[in-house]
Amino acid sequence: MDQISGTSELPPSIHGKTRVSRGALWRTWTWVAWFLALFIPFHSVFFDAGWESLVLWVFSPILVPGFALLNLLPRFVLRRRGHMNTPLPIATILPVHWALVFTAVLSLGGTTDAGDLPSGLSLLVGQPLWPDVEESITLVCAIGALSMWLAMVILSFILKPSTRWRGRVLAPALAWSTAVSLIVAAPFVAATLTSYVPDGSGIPLRDAKARSALEESELASKRGIDTHQELVRVRQKLAPNESDMDPLYPEGTYGSDSNDSYRISQSFTSPTPLHTDEPGFAAMLHELGYSPEGYYWQNASGQRLRATNADDGRTNIEIMSPWWWGDSEIASDATLALRKSGQVGATAP
């Protein structure tokens, strides 16, 4: 029986293509490392720049060479140990590592005084994305990229230049196809995940977008009446002698800086203080079904109550509904129609 050698029995032409592929990757490594290093601080040039971009630009003289050298560290080690091209195990990792870094940066949104800015992913897919989805993609891709970089560093110290890899001709091609697929699919995965994000009533975005304008208006009217009725109930308990209420007010894009959504609020002001920091006031809210949630009080329906004492002795009580996916302009029109029709008044639900 012939002894199995360490070389592959594939045709020489296949071996040659594999070596050429890994050699091209070896030569490309430096260029891609510097491109990604420049892309991190300056990616906002192609999209929307926020305050974080200014910080990245200021520190770019340190950030750019630092990231590029870290990315090239495995290559430096390999070259010092006698490698002339990219070893097959690293060749199957490196393209995916690059794609993860690129996608992580692409999923970063911007921040300004006027609000948050859309990420590159949302601009590529052509629709707003849920901020938590973008942040999750950034975190997953960053952890994946770091893990692969650590793996390449370890492999660069243990792989021998004389090793002849058996077969596995498709591994580099599979790595490149995975990397390209990751970049192409990331915006659409983020959009799909966003479409399943539920609002305060448990309705996902995809279902909310399927509603007609009439359904949207009727639903907003019902929610406005529910908010008003809750404030009437609270007022009757806390300040039964007060009747004046501020108008229903829909606030758009609550709970999302990207997709259109809204919540409805209404308040009344008591000329006499309600002593919101006293145990008796808290006991009344507990009787109404409210529990403390940070700076607010919240009931089982997701409605929030905010009580604030003014310097002039007055107390403001505000009821805020949960946030819902929907057209904030339609919600504004619906609540305005409620006020005009008298369905929500100052003294009766």
Short mmCIF file of C-alpha atoms in Angstrom, two decimals:
data_model
loop_
_atom_site.label_atom_id
_atom_site.label_comp_id
_atom_site.label_asym_id
_atom_site.label_seq_id
_atom_site.Cartn_x
_atom_site.Cartn_y
_atom_site.Cartn_z
CA MET A 1 0.00 0.00 0.00
CA ASP A 2 1.33 3.38 -0.99
CA GLN A 3 1.94 5.81 1.84
CA ILE A 4 -0.41 8.78 1.81
CA SER A 5 1.61 11.92 1.34
CA GLY A 6 0.86 15.37 2.74
CA THR A 7 0.04 16.74 -0.70
CA SER A 8 -3.35 16.76 -2.34
CA GLU A 9 -4.08 14.42 -5.23
CA LEU A 10 -6.02 17.11 -7.07
CA PRO A 11 -4.76 18.09 -10.56
CA PRO A 12 -1.83 20.53 -10.70
CA SER A 13 -4.03 23.14 -12.38
CA ILE A 14 -6.35 23.15 -9.36
CA HIS A 15 -3.39 23.51 -7.02
CA GLY A 16 -2.13 26.40 -9.11
CA LYS A 17 -5.47 28.19 -8.99
CA THR A 18 -5.62 27.75 -5.23
CA ARG A 19 -2.13 29.17 -4.74
CA VAL A 20 -2.90 32.09 -7.07
CA SER A 21 -6.13 32.81 -5.17
CA ARG A 22 -4.37 32.78 -1.81
CA GLY A 23 -1.53 34.85 -3.25
CA ALA A 24 -3.99 37.46 -4.54
CA LEU A 25 -5.58 37.57 -1.10
CA TRP A 26 -2.13 38.06 0.41
CA ARG A 27 -1.45 41.05 -1.84
CA THR A 28 -4.95 42.50 -1.33
CA TRP A 29 -4.78 42.26 2.46
CA THR A 30 -2.87 45.53 2.92
CA TRP A 31 -5.18 47.52 0.65
CA VAL A 32 -8.37 46.26 2.27
CA ALA A 33 -6.99 46.83 5.79
CA TRP A 34 -6.32 50.49 5.02
CA PHE A 35 -9.65 50.90 3.22
CA LEU A 36 -11.56 49.61 6.25
CA ALA A 37 -9.46 51.78 8.55
CA LEU A 38 -10.44 54.85 6.51
CA PHE A 39 -14.06 53.69 6.18
CA ILE A 40 -14.61 53.67 9.95
CA PRO A 41 -14.20 57.42 10.56
CA PHE A 42 -15.16 58.65 7.10
CA HIS A 43 -18.12 56.39 6.18
CA SER A 44 -20.48 59.24 7.08
CA VAL A 45 -19.18 61.17 4.06
CA PHE A 46 -21.26 58.76 1.94
CA PHE A 47 -24.29 58.89 4.26
CA ASP A 48 -25.44 61.33 6.98
CA ALA A 49 -22.83 62.71 9.38
CA GLY A 50 -23.65 63.28 13.04
CA TRP A 51 -21.73 64.47 16.06
CA GLU A 52 -19.97 61.13 16.42
CA SER A 53 -18.48 61.65 12.96
CA LEU A 54 -16.78 64.82 14.15
CA VAL A 55 -15.21 62.90 17.04
CA LEU A 56 -14.03 60.13 14.69
CA TRP A 57 -12.56 62.69 12.28
CA VAL A 58 -10.63 64.41 15.06
CA PHE A 59 -9.12 61.11 16.23
CA SER A 60 -8.65 59.67 12.72
CA PRO A 61 -4.84 60.26 12.73
CA ILE A 62 -4.69 57.72 15.56
CA LEU A 63 -7.66 55.55 14.68
CA VAL A 64 -6.85 54.90 11.02
CA PRO A 65 -3.24 53.65 11.35
CA GLY A 66 -4.07 51.88 14.60
CA PHE A 67 -6.89 49.83 13.08
CA ALA A 68 -4.96 49.15 9.87
CA LEU A 69 -1.92 47.85 11.76
CA LEU A 70 -4.08 45.66 13.99
CA ASN A 71 -5.81 44.22 10.95
CA LEU A 72 -2.42 43.55 9.34
CA LEU A 73 -0.90 42.00 12.48
CA PRO A 74 -1.56 38.38 11.41
CA ARG A 75 0.04 39.15 8.03
CA PHE A 76 3.14 40.62 9.72
CA VAL A 77 3.49 37.50 11.86
CA LEU A 78 3.00 35.19 8.89
CA ARG A 79 5.56 37.01 6.78
CA ARG A 80 8.09 37.02 9.60
CA ARG A 81 7.65 33.26 9.94
CA GLY A 82 8.32 32.70 6.25
CA HIS A 83 4.88 32.61 4.65
CA MET A 84 4.68 33.93 1.09
CA ASN A 85 0.90 33.70 0.70
CA THR A 86 -2.21 33.40 2.86
CA PRO A 87 -2.55 29.98 4.54
CA LEU A 88 -5.77 28.21 3.65
CA PRO A 89 -7.33 28.35 7.17
CA ILE A 90 -6.84 32.13 7.32
CA ALA A 91 -7.97 32.53 3.69
CA THR A 92 -11.32 31.04 4.69
CA ILE A 93 -11.69 33.49 7.60
CA LEU A 94 -10.29 36.77 6.30
CA PRO A 95 -13.01 37.72 3.74
CA VAL A 96 -15.78 37.10 6.28
CA HIS A 97 -13.86 39.16 8.85
CA TRP A 98 -13.70 42.06 6.41
CA ALA A 99 -17.42 41.77 5.64
CA LEU A 100 -18.31 41.79 9.34
CA VAL A 101 -16.25 44.93 9.94
CA PHE A 102 -17.83 46.64 6.93
CA THR A 103 -21.37 45.69 8.00
CA ALA A 104 -20.79 46.75 11.61
CA VAL A 105 -19.72 50.22 10.48
CA LEU A 106 -22.55 50.39 7.95
CA SER A 107 -25.15 49.76 10.66
CA LEU A 108 -24.03 52.75 12.76
CA GLY A 109 -26.53 55.60 12.83
CA GLY A 110 -25.75 59.26 13.41
CA THR A 111 -26.80 61.67 16.16
CA THR A 112 -27.48 65.40 15.95
CA ASP A 113 -29.18 68.00 18.12
CA ALA A 114 -32.30 67.60 15.98
CA GLY A 115 -32.45 63.82 16.45
CA ASP A 116 -30.95 60.59 15.22
CA LEU A 117 -29.82 60.01 11.64
CA PRO A 118 -30.42 56.86 9.59
CA SER A 119 -27.64 54.34 9.22
CA GLY A 120 -26.09 53.27 5.95
CA LEU A 121 -28.06 50.03 6.15
CA SER A 122 -31.39 51.87 6.19
CA LEU A 123 -30.35 54.06 3.26
CA LEU A 124 -29.28 51.02 1.26
CA VAL A 125 -32.51 49.14 1.87
CA GLY A 126 -34.57 52.27 1.20
CA GLN A 127 -36.67 52.25 4.37
CA PRO A 128 -36.26 53.17 8.04
CA LEU A 129 -34.92 50.53 10.42
CA TRP A 130 -35.64 49.99 14.09
CA PRO A 131 -32.72 51.41 16.11
CA ASP A 132 -32.49 48.34 18.37
CA VAL A 133 -32.17 46.12 15.30
CA GLU A 134 -29.33 48.26 13.94
CA GLU A 135 -27.57 48.22 17.31
CA SER A 136 -27.92 44.43 17.52
CA ILE A 137 -26.41 44.01 14.04
CA THR A 138 -23.53 46.30 15.01
CA LEU A 139 -22.86 44.32 18.17
CA VAL A 140 -23.09 40.88 16.54
CA CYS A 141 -20.87 41.88 13.61
CA ALA A 142 -18.32 43.57 15.90
CA ILE A 143 -18.09 40.51 18.15
CA GLY A 144 -17.83 38.22 15.12
CA ALA A 145 -15.12 40.36 13.52
CA LEU A 146 -13.12 40.49 16.76
CA SER A 147 -13.41 36.73 17.24
CA MET A 148 -12.18 36.06 13.72
CA TRP A 149 -9.31 38.51 14.14
CA LEU A 150 -8.20 36.73 17.31
CA ALA A 151 -8.46 33.39 15.51
CA MET A 152 -6.25 34.69 12.69
CA VAL A 153 -3.68 36.02 15.16
CA ILE A 154 -3.49 32.63 16.89
CA LEU A 155 -3.30 30.75 13.58
CA SER A 156 -0.53 33.03 12.32
CA PHE A 157 1.67 31.86 15.20
CA ILE A 158 0.99 28.13 14.81
CA LEU A 159 0.69 27.52 11.04
CA LYS A 160 3.89 26.34 9.40
CA PRO A 161 5.00 27.73 6.03
CA SER A 162 5.80 24.24 4.75
CA THR A 163 2.28 22.91 5.27
CA ARG A 164 0.64 21.62 2.10
CA TRP A 165 -3.11 21.78 2.33
CA ARG A 166 -5.12 18.83 1.10
CA GLY A 167 -7.99 19.67 -1.21
CA ARG A 168 -10.40 22.24 0.17
CA VAL A 169 -10.30 24.13 -3.11
CA LEU A 170 -13.81 25.50 -2.55
CA ALA A 171 -13.07 26.92 0.90
CA PRO A 172 -11.75 30.34 -0.24
CA ALA A 173 -14.54 30.66 -2.81
CA LEU A 174 -17.10 29.80 -0.15
CA ALA A 175 -15.57 32.39 2.17
CA TRP A 176 -15.80 35.12 -0.46
CA SER A 177 -19.39 34.20 -1.35
CA THR A 178 -20.30 34.24 2.35
CA ALA A 179 -18.71 37.66 2.76
CA VAL A 180 -20.53 39.14 -0.24
CA SER A 181 -23.82 37.55 0.82
CA LEU A 182 -23.45 38.99 4.30
CA ILE A 183 -23.03 42.53 3.02
CA VAL A 184 -25.87 42.21 0.51
CA ALA A 185 -28.28 40.48 2.91
CA ALA A 186 -27.66 42.62 6.01
CA PRO A 187 -29.97 45.54 5.03
CA PHE A 188 -32.81 43.21 4.11
CA VAL A 189 -32.40 41.14 7.27
CA ALA A 190 -32.56 44.34 9.29
CA ALA A 191 -35.68 45.45 7.41
CA THR A 192 -37.35 42.08 8.00
CA LEU A 193 -36.56 42.17 11.71
CA THR A 194 -37.89 45.73 11.89
CA SER A 195 -41.18 44.67 10.31
CA TYR A 196 -41.78 42.26 13.20
CA VAL A 197 -41.11 44.77 16.02
CA PRO A 198 -44.35 45.11 18.05
CA ASP A 199 -45.74 48.37 19.39
CA GLY A 200 -47.43 48.99 22.73
CA SER A 201 -50.46 46.93 21.68
CA GLY A 202 -48.38 44.03 20.36
CA ILE A 203 -49.05 44.85 16.69
CA PRO A 204 -45.96 44.48 14.46
CA LEU A 205 -44.99 47.18 12.01
CA ARG A 206 -45.87 45.07 8.96
CA ASP A 207 -49.49 44.74 10.13
CA ALA A 208 -49.77 48.42 11.04
CA LYS A 209 -48.62 49.42 7.55
CA ALA A 210 -51.37 47.28 6.04
CA ARG A 211 -54.12 49.39 7.64
CA SER A 212 -56.11 51.80 5.51
CA ALA A 213 -56.33 55.50 6.32
CA LEU A 214 -59.90 55.03 7.59
CA GLU A 215 -58.87 52.18 9.89
CA GLU A 216 -55.95 54.28 11.12
CA SER A 217 -58.23 57.23 11.89
CA GLU A 218 -60.84 55.12 13.70
CA LEU A 219 -58.16 53.41 15.78
CA ALA A 220 -56.53 56.73 16.70
CA SER A 221 -59.93 58.12 17.75
CA LYS A 222 -60.57 55.14 20.03
CA ARG A 223 -57.12 55.49 21.55
CA GLY A 224 -57.72 59.20 22.11
CA ILE A 225 -60.97 58.49 23.93
CA ASP A 226 -59.28 55.81 26.06
CA THR A 227 -56.55 58.27 27.05
CA HIS A 228 -59.11 60.92 27.93
CA GLN A 229 -61.19 58.49 29.97
CA GLU A 230 -58.15 57.44 31.96
CA LEU A 231 -57.26 61.01 32.79
CA VAL A 232 -60.85 61.68 33.89
CA ARG A 233 -60.67 58.64 36.18
CA VAL A 234 -57.34 59.80 37.64
CA ARG A 235 -58.56 63.38 38.07
CA GLN A 236 -61.69 62.26 39.90
CA LYS A 237 -59.49 60.42 42.37
CA LEU A 238 -56.71 62.96 42.83
CA ALA A 239 -58.44 66.30 42.30
CA PRO A 240 -62.23 65.84 42.06
CA ASN A 241 -62.89 69.59 42.18
CA GLU A 242 -60.77 70.36 39.12
CA SER A 243 -62.31 70.26 35.65
CA ASP A 244 -59.98 71.98 33.17
CA MET A 245 -57.97 69.67 30.94
CA ASP A 246 -55.36 70.34 28.33
CA PRO A 247 -56.24 69.07 24.82
CA LEU A 248 -55.43 65.61 23.61
CA TYR A 249 -52.06 65.75 21.94
CA PRO A 250 -50.51 63.06 19.70
CA GLU A 251 -46.72 63.00 19.72
CA GLY A 252 -45.20 61.46 16.59
CA THR A 253 -42.37 58.97 16.28
CA TYR A 254 -42.41 58.00 19.95
CA GLY A 255 -40.42 54.84 20.62
CA SER A 256 -38.74 54.96 17.22
CA ASP A 257 -36.46 57.51 15.65
CA SER A 258 -37.03 56.01 12.23
CA ASN A 259 -40.51 54.68 11.50
CA ASP A 260 -43.66 56.72 11.98
CA SER A 261 -45.40 56.03 15.26
CA TYR A 262 -47.24 58.02 17.89
CA ARG A 263 -48.58 58.17 21.40
CA ILE A 264 -51.38 60.32 22.80
CA SER A 265 -51.20 62.40 25.95
CA GLN A 266 -53.54 64.61 27.94
CA SER A 267 -53.08 66.48 31.18
CA PHE A 268 -54.72 68.72 33.75
CA THR A 269 -53.23 71.24 36.15
CA SER A 270 -54.37 71.54 39.74
CA PRO A 271 -54.07 75.10 41.16
CA THR A 272 -53.36 73.55 44.56
CA PRO A 273 -50.36 71.26 45.09
CA LEU A 274 -51.01 67.51 45.26
CA HIS A 275 -47.79 66.81 47.23
CA THR A 276 -46.54 64.19 44.78
CA ASP A 277 -43.69 63.20 47.08
CA GLU A 278 -45.93 62.15 49.98
CA PRO A 279 -47.01 58.56 50.83
CA GLY A 280 -50.69 59.49 50.60
CA PHE A 281 -50.34 60.51 46.96
CA ALA A 282 -48.53 57.25 46.15
CA ALA A 283 -51.25 55.27 47.93
CA MET A 284 -53.94 56.86 45.75
CA LEU A 285 -51.98 55.97 42.61
CA HIS A 286 -51.65 52.38 43.81
CA GLU A 287 -55.43 52.28 44.26
CA LEU A 288 -55.77 53.44 40.67
CA GLY A 289 -53.59 50.52 39.54
CA TYR A 290 -50.34 52.40 38.97
CA SER A 291 -46.85 51.26 39.97
CA PRO A 292 -43.64 53.31 39.91
CA GLU A 293 -41.54 52.93 36.75
CA GLY A 294 -38.51 55.22 36.93
CA TYR A 295 -39.73 58.81 36.70
CA TYR A 296 -43.25 57.67 35.82
CA TRP A 297 -46.12 55.60 37.14
CA GLN A 298 -47.48 52.89 34.86
CA ASN A 299 -50.63 50.75 34.87
CA ALA A 300 -51.34 47.32 33.42
CA SER A 301 -52.54 48.83 30.12
CA GLY A 302 -49.18 50.49 29.54
CA GLN A 303 -50.47 54.00 30.23
CA ARG A 304 -48.02 56.22 32.05
CA LEU A 305 -48.71 58.95 34.58
CA ARG A 306 -46.33 61.82 35.21
CA ALA A 307 -46.86 64.20 38.14
CA THR A 308 -44.79 67.37 38.50
CA ASN A 309 -45.01 70.17 41.06
CA ALA A 310 -44.40 73.67 39.70
CA ASP A 311 -42.64 76.42 41.62
CA ASP A 312 -45.89 78.41 41.85
CA GLY A 313 -47.59 75.61 43.81
CA ARG A 314 -49.53 74.04 40.94
CA THR A 315 -49.37 70.33 40.12
CA ASN A 316 -49.50 68.96 36.59
CA ILE A 317 -50.81 65.42 36.00
CA GLU A 318 -50.23 63.94 32.56
CA ILE A 319 -51.44 60.63 31.16
CA MET A 320 -49.42 59.22 28.27
CA SER A 321 -50.63 56.29 26.21
CA PRO A 322 -48.35 53.49 25.04
CA TRP A 323 -46.70 54.16 21.66
CA TRP A 324 -48.15 52.64 18.52
CA TRP A 325 -47.08 52.14 14.95
CA GLY A 326 -49.18 54.39 12.74
CA ASP A 327 -49.47 57.64 10.84
CA SER A 328 -48.91 60.48 13.32
CA GLU A 329 -50.59 63.00 10.99
CA ILE A 330 -53.76 60.89 10.83
CA ALA A 331 -53.65 60.56 14.62
CA SER A 332 -53.42 64.35 14.95
CA ASP A 333 -56.38 64.85 12.63
CA ALA A 334 -58.39 62.23 14.55
CA THR A 335 -57.80 63.80 17.96
CA LEU A 336 -58.58 67.26 16.58
CA ALA A 337 -61.88 65.89 15.27
CA LEU A 338 -62.64 64.47 18.73
CA ARG A 339 -62.17 67.86 20.35
CA LYS A 340 -64.33 69.60 17.76
CA SER A 341 -67.09 67.02 18.06
CA GLY A 342 -67.19 67.28 21.84
CA GLN A 343 -66.58 63.54 22.34
CA VAL A 344 -63.80 64.43 24.76
CA GLY A 345 -64.68 67.21 27.14
CA ALA A 346 -63.32 68.73 30.30
CA THR A 347 -65.67 67.06 32.76
CA ALA A 348 -66.99 63.88 31.19
CA PRO A 349 -65.45 61.06 29.16
#
